[in-house]
Coordinates of C-alpha atoms in Angstrom, one line a residue:
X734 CA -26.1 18.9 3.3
X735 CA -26.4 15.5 5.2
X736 CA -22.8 14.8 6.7
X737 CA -21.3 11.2 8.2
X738 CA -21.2 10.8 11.6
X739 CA -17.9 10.6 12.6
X740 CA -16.3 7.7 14.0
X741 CA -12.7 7.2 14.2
X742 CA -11.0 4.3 13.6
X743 CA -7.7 3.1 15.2
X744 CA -4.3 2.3 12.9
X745 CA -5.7 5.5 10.3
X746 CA -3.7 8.7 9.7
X747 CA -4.8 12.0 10.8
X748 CA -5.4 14.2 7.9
X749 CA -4.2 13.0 4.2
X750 CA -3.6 14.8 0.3
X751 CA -6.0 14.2 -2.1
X752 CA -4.2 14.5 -6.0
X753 CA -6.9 15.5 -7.8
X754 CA -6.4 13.6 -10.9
X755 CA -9.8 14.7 -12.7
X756 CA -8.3 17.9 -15.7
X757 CA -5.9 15.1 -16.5
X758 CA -7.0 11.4 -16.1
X759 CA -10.8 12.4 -15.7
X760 CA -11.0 14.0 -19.0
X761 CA -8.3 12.0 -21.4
X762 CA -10.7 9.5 -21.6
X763 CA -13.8 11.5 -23.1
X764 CA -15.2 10.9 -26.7
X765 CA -15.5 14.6 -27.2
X766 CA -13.1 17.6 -26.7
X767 CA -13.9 19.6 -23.4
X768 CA -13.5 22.8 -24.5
X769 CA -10.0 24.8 -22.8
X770 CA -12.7 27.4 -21.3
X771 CA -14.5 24.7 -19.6
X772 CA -11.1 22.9 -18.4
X773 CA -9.7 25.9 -17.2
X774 CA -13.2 26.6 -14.8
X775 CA -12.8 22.8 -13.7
X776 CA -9.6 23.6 -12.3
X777 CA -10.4 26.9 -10.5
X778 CA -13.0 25.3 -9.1
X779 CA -11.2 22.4 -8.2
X780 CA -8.5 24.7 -6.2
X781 CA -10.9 26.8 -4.9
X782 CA -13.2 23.6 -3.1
X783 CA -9.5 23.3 -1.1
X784 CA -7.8 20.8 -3.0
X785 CA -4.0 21.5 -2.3
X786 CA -3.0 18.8 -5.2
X787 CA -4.4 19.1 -8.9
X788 CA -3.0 17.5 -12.1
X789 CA -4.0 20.1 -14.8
X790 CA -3.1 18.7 -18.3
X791 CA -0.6 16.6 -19.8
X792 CA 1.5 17.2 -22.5
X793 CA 1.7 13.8 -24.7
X794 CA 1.7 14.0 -28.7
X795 CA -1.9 15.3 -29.2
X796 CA -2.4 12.0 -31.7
X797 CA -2.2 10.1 -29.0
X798 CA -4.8 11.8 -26.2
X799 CA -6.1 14.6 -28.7
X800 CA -8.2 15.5 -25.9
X801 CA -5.6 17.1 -24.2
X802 CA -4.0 18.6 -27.5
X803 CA -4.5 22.0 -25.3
X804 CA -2.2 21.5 -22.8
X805 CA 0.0 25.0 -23.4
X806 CA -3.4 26.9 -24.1
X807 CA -4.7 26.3 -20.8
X808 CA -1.7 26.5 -18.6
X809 CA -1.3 30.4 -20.4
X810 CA -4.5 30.9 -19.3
X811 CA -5.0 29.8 -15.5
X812 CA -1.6 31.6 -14.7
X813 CA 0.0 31.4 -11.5
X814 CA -3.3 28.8 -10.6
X815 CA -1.8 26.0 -13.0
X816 CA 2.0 26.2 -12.1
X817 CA 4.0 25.3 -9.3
X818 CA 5.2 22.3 -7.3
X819 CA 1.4 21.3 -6.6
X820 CA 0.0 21.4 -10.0
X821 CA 1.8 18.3 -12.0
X822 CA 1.5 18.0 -15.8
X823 CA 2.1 14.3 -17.4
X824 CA 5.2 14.0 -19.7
X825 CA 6.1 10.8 -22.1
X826 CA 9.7 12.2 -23.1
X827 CA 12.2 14.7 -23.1
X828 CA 9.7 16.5 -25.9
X829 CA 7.1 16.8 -23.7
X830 CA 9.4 18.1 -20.9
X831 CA 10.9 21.1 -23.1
X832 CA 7.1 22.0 -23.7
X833 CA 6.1 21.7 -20.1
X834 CA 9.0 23.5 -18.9
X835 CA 8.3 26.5 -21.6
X836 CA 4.9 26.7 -19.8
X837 CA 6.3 27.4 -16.6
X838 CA 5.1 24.2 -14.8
X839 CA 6.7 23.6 -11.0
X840 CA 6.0 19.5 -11.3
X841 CA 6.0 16.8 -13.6
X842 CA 4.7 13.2 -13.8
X843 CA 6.2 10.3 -15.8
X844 CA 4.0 7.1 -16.5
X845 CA 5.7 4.0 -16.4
X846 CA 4.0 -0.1 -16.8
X847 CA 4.3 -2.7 -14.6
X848 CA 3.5 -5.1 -17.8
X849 CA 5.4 -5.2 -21.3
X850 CA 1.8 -5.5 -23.1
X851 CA 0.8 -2.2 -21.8
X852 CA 4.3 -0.9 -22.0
X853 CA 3.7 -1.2 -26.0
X854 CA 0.6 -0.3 -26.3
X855 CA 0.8 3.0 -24.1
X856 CA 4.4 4.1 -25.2
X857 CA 5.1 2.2 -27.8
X858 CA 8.2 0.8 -26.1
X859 CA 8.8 -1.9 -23.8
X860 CA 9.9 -1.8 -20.2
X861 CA 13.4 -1.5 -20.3
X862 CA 13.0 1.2 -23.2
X863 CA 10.7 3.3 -21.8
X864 CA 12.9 3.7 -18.2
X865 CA 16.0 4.6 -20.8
X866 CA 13.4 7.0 -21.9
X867 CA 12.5 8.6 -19.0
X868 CA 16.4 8.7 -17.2
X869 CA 17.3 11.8 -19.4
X870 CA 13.5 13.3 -18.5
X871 CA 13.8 13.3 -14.5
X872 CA 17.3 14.3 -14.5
X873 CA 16.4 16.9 -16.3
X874 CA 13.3 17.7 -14.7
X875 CA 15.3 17.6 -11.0
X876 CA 18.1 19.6 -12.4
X877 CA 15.4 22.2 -13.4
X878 CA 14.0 22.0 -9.3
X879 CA 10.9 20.4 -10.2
X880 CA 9.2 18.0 -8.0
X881 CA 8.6 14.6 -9.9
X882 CA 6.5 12.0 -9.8
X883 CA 6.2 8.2 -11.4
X884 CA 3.0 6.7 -12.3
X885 CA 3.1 2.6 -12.8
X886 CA 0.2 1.3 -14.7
X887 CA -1.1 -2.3 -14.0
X888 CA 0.1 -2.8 -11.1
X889 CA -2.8 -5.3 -9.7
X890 CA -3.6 -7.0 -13.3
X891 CA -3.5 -6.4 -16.6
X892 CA -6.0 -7.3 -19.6
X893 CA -3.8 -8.9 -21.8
X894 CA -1.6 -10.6 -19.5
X895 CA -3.6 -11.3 -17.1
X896 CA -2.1 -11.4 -13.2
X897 CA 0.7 -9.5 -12.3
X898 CA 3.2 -10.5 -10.2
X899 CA 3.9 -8.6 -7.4
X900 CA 8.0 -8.6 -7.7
X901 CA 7.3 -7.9 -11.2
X902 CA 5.5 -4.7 -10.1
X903 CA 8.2 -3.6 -7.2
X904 CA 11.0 -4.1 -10.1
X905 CA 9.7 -1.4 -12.6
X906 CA 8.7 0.8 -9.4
X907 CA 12.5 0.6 -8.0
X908 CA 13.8 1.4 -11.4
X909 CA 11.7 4.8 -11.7
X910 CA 12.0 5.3 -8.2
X911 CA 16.4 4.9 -8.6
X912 CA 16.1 7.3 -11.0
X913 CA 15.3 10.3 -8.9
X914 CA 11.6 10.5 -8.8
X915 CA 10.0 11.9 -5.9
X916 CA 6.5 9.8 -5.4
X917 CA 5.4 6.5 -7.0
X918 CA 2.0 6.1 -7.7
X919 CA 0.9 2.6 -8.6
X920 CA -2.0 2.4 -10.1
X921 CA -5.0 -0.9 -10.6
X922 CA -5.9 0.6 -14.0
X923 CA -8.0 -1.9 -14.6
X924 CA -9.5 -1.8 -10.9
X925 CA -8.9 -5.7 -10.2
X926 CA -7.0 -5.0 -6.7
X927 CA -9.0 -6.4 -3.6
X928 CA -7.4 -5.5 0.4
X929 CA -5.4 -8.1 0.5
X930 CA -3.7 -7.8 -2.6
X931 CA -2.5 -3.8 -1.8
X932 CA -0.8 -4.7 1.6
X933 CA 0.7 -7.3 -0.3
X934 CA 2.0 -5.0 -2.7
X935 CA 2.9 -2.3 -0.4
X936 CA 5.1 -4.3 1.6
X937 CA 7.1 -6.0 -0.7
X938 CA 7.5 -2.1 -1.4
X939 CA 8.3 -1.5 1.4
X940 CA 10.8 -4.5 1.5
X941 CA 12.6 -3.1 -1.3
X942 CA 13.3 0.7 0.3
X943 CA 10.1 2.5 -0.9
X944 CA 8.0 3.1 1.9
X945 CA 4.8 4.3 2.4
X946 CA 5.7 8.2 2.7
X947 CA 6.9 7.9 -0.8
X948 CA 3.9 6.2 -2.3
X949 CA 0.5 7.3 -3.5
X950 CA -2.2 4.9 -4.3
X951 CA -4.4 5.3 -7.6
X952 CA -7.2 3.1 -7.8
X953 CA -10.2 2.6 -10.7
X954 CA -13.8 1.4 -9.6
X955 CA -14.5 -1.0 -12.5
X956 CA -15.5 -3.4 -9.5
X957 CA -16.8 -0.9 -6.8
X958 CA -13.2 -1.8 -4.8
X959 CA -11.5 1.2 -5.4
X960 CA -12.4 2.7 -1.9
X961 CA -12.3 -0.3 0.4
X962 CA -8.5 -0.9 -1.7
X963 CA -8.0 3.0 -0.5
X964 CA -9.3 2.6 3.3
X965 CA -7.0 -0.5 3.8
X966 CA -4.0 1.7 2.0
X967 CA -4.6 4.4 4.3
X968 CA -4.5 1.3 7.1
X969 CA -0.7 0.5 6.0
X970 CA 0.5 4.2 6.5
X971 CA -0.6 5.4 2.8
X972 CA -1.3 9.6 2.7
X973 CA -1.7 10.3 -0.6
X974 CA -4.7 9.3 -2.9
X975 CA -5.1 9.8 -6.6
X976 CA -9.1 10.4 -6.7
X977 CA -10.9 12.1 -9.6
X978 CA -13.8 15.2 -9.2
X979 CA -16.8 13.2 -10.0
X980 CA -15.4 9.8 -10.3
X981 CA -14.8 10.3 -14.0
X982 CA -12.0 8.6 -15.9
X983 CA -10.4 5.7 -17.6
X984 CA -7.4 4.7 -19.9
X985 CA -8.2 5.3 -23.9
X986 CA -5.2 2.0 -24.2
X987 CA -7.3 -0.5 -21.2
X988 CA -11.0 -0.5 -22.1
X989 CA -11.7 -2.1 -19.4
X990 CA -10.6 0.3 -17.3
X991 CA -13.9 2.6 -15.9
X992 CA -13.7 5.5 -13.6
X993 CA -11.2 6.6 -10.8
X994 CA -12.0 6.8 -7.2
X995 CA -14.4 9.6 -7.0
X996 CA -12.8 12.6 -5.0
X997 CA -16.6 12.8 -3.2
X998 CA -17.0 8.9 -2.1
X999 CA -13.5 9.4 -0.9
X1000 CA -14.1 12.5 1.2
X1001 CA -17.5 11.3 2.2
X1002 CA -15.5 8.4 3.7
X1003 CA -12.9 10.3 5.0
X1004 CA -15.3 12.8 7.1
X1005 CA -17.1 9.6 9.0
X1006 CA -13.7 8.1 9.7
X1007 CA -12.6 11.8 11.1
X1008 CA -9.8 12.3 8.2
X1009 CA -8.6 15.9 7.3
X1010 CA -8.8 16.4 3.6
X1011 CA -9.2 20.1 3.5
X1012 CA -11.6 19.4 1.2
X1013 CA -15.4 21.7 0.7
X1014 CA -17.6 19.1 -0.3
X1015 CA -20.9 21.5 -0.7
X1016 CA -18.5 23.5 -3.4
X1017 CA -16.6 20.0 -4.5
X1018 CA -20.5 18.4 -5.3
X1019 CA -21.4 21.3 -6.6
X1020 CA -18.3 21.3 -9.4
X1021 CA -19.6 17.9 -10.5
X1022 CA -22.9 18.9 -11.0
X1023 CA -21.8 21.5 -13.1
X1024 CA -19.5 19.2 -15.0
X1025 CA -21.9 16.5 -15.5
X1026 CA -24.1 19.5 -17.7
X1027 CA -20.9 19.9 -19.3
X1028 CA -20.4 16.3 -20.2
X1029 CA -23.7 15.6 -20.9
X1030 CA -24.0 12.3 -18.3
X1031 CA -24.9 12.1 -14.9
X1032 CA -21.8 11.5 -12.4
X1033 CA -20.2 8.1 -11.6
X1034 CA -19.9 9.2 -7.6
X1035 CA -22.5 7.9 -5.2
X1036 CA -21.9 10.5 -2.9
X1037 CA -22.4 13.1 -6.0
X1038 CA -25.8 11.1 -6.9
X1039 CA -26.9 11.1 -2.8
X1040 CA -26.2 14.8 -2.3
X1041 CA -28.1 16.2 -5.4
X1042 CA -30.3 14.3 -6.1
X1043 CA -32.1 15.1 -9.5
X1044 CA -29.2 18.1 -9.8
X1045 CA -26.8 15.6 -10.3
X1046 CA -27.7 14.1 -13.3
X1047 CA -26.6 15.3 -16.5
X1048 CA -27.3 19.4 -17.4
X1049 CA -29.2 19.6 -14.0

């Protein structure tokens, strides 16, 4: 395999953690049902290319992502592999948490909106309701030792509403945040966000008492930004990326949100600029070939396309 030269760059941290975001946010978004055999291979594989961070499943009502209607299955099955502080499952309510808690999860992730469009449309509820929703959850879930994290959707723009304002955005974030979570994540679900735009956002952030060792960034490619958005992140102090095996991904609520970062391209990137991932990317490459058979579709990554070639389309 061809590999980047590598060529540091000043103002760029040393090593960072990838959270792997593809069992959870790669898959909900698929037509069909990935069968729990074939989920629960994607994730030993994922662990086993050295990724320290995976979100496995997540346990919403399965008429809402039925794709993931398996959740308890294949947590039973991967064992000790699926639980523990480094394997977050999504939870919507206190519901969910009493299911991921029977399961014997170490982590959890709430998912909050930055807009009250979305807020409705993904939960049902608006703003306001959905962080009186979620109080009872992370108390809970802290009380129980687990490590929690909040997701914000729409933090860079948002289909219906259009721009976002920035304060608007660093008000939901402090409200999960206050509430005892351990890491935002704010997300450009509908991958809008351009450089400028994220240190914008990460400073008025940072303005507000969450800095950048508390934040993870979680960008789509709908506009082939997501990676020069991640690059400049890293730039402000970032160290934690959402990326997803293969680039695969979306939101079944924002259509016109496309794939995640791909872990590869981010890795790829991350080699030339002499970043530690801990990451294999022969046995990473060679998981999205394999999952691209079982999908039936080539990958989304360029670096997955680059590296193999004819083997990367779909069932090579």
């Amino acid at each position: 395999m061809s590999l980047p030269t590598t060529v540091s760059m000043d103002g760029l941290p040393d090593r960072i953690t990838i959270y792997e975001v593809g069992p959870r946010d790669g898959l909900q978004n698929e037509k069909a049902v990935v069968p729990t055999p074939v989920k629960d291979e994607f994730v030993r594989r994922l662990v086993a290319a050295g990724l320290e961070t995976v979100e496995t499943t997540s346990f919403v009502p399965p008429s809402w992502i039925p794709q993931l209607a398996d959740a308890q299955d294949l947590l039973a099955g991967l064992g000790e592999v699926g639980t523990g502080p480094r394997r977050p499952v999504l939870v919507p309510n206190e519901r969910g948490l009493d299911n991921a808690l029977a399961a014997g999860v170490g982590a959890i992730a709430i998912f909050g909106s930055a807009t009250e469009t979305f807020a409705q449309r993904n939960l049902n509820r608006t703003v306001e309701e959905s962080v009186a929703m979620f109080t009872p959850v992370v108390k809970r879930a802290k009380d129980a030792g687990l490590w929690v994290r909040a997701y914000v959707s729409m933090c860079f723009g948002d289909p219906w509403e259009g721009e976002v304002p920035v304060e608007q955005v660093v008000d939901v974030s402090r409200r999960l945040m206050d509430l005892g979570c351990d890491q935002l994540s704010i997300g450009d679900t509908i991958g809008v966000g351009t450089p400028g735009h994220v240190v914008r956002l990460l400073d008025a952030l940072q303005d507000k008492g969450i800095g950048t060792d508390r934040i993870g960034v979680h960008f789509h490619d709908t506009y082939g930004q997501a990676l020069s958005n991640t690059i400049t992140a890293l730039r402000e102090g970032i160290t934690v990326v959402d990326a997803s095996t293969g680039g695969i991904g979306g939101c079944p609520y924002a259509k016109s949100a496309t794939g995640n970062l791909a872990t590869e391209d981010l890795v790829w990137a991350c080699r030339g600029l002499g970043i530690e991932t801990g990451v294999d990317l022969d046995a990473l490459v060679e998981t999205s070939v394999w999952m691209a058979g079982q999908l039936g579709r080539p990958s989304p990554s360029a670096v997955v396309r680059a590296l193999a070639g004819s083997e990367g389309r779909a069932g090579g």
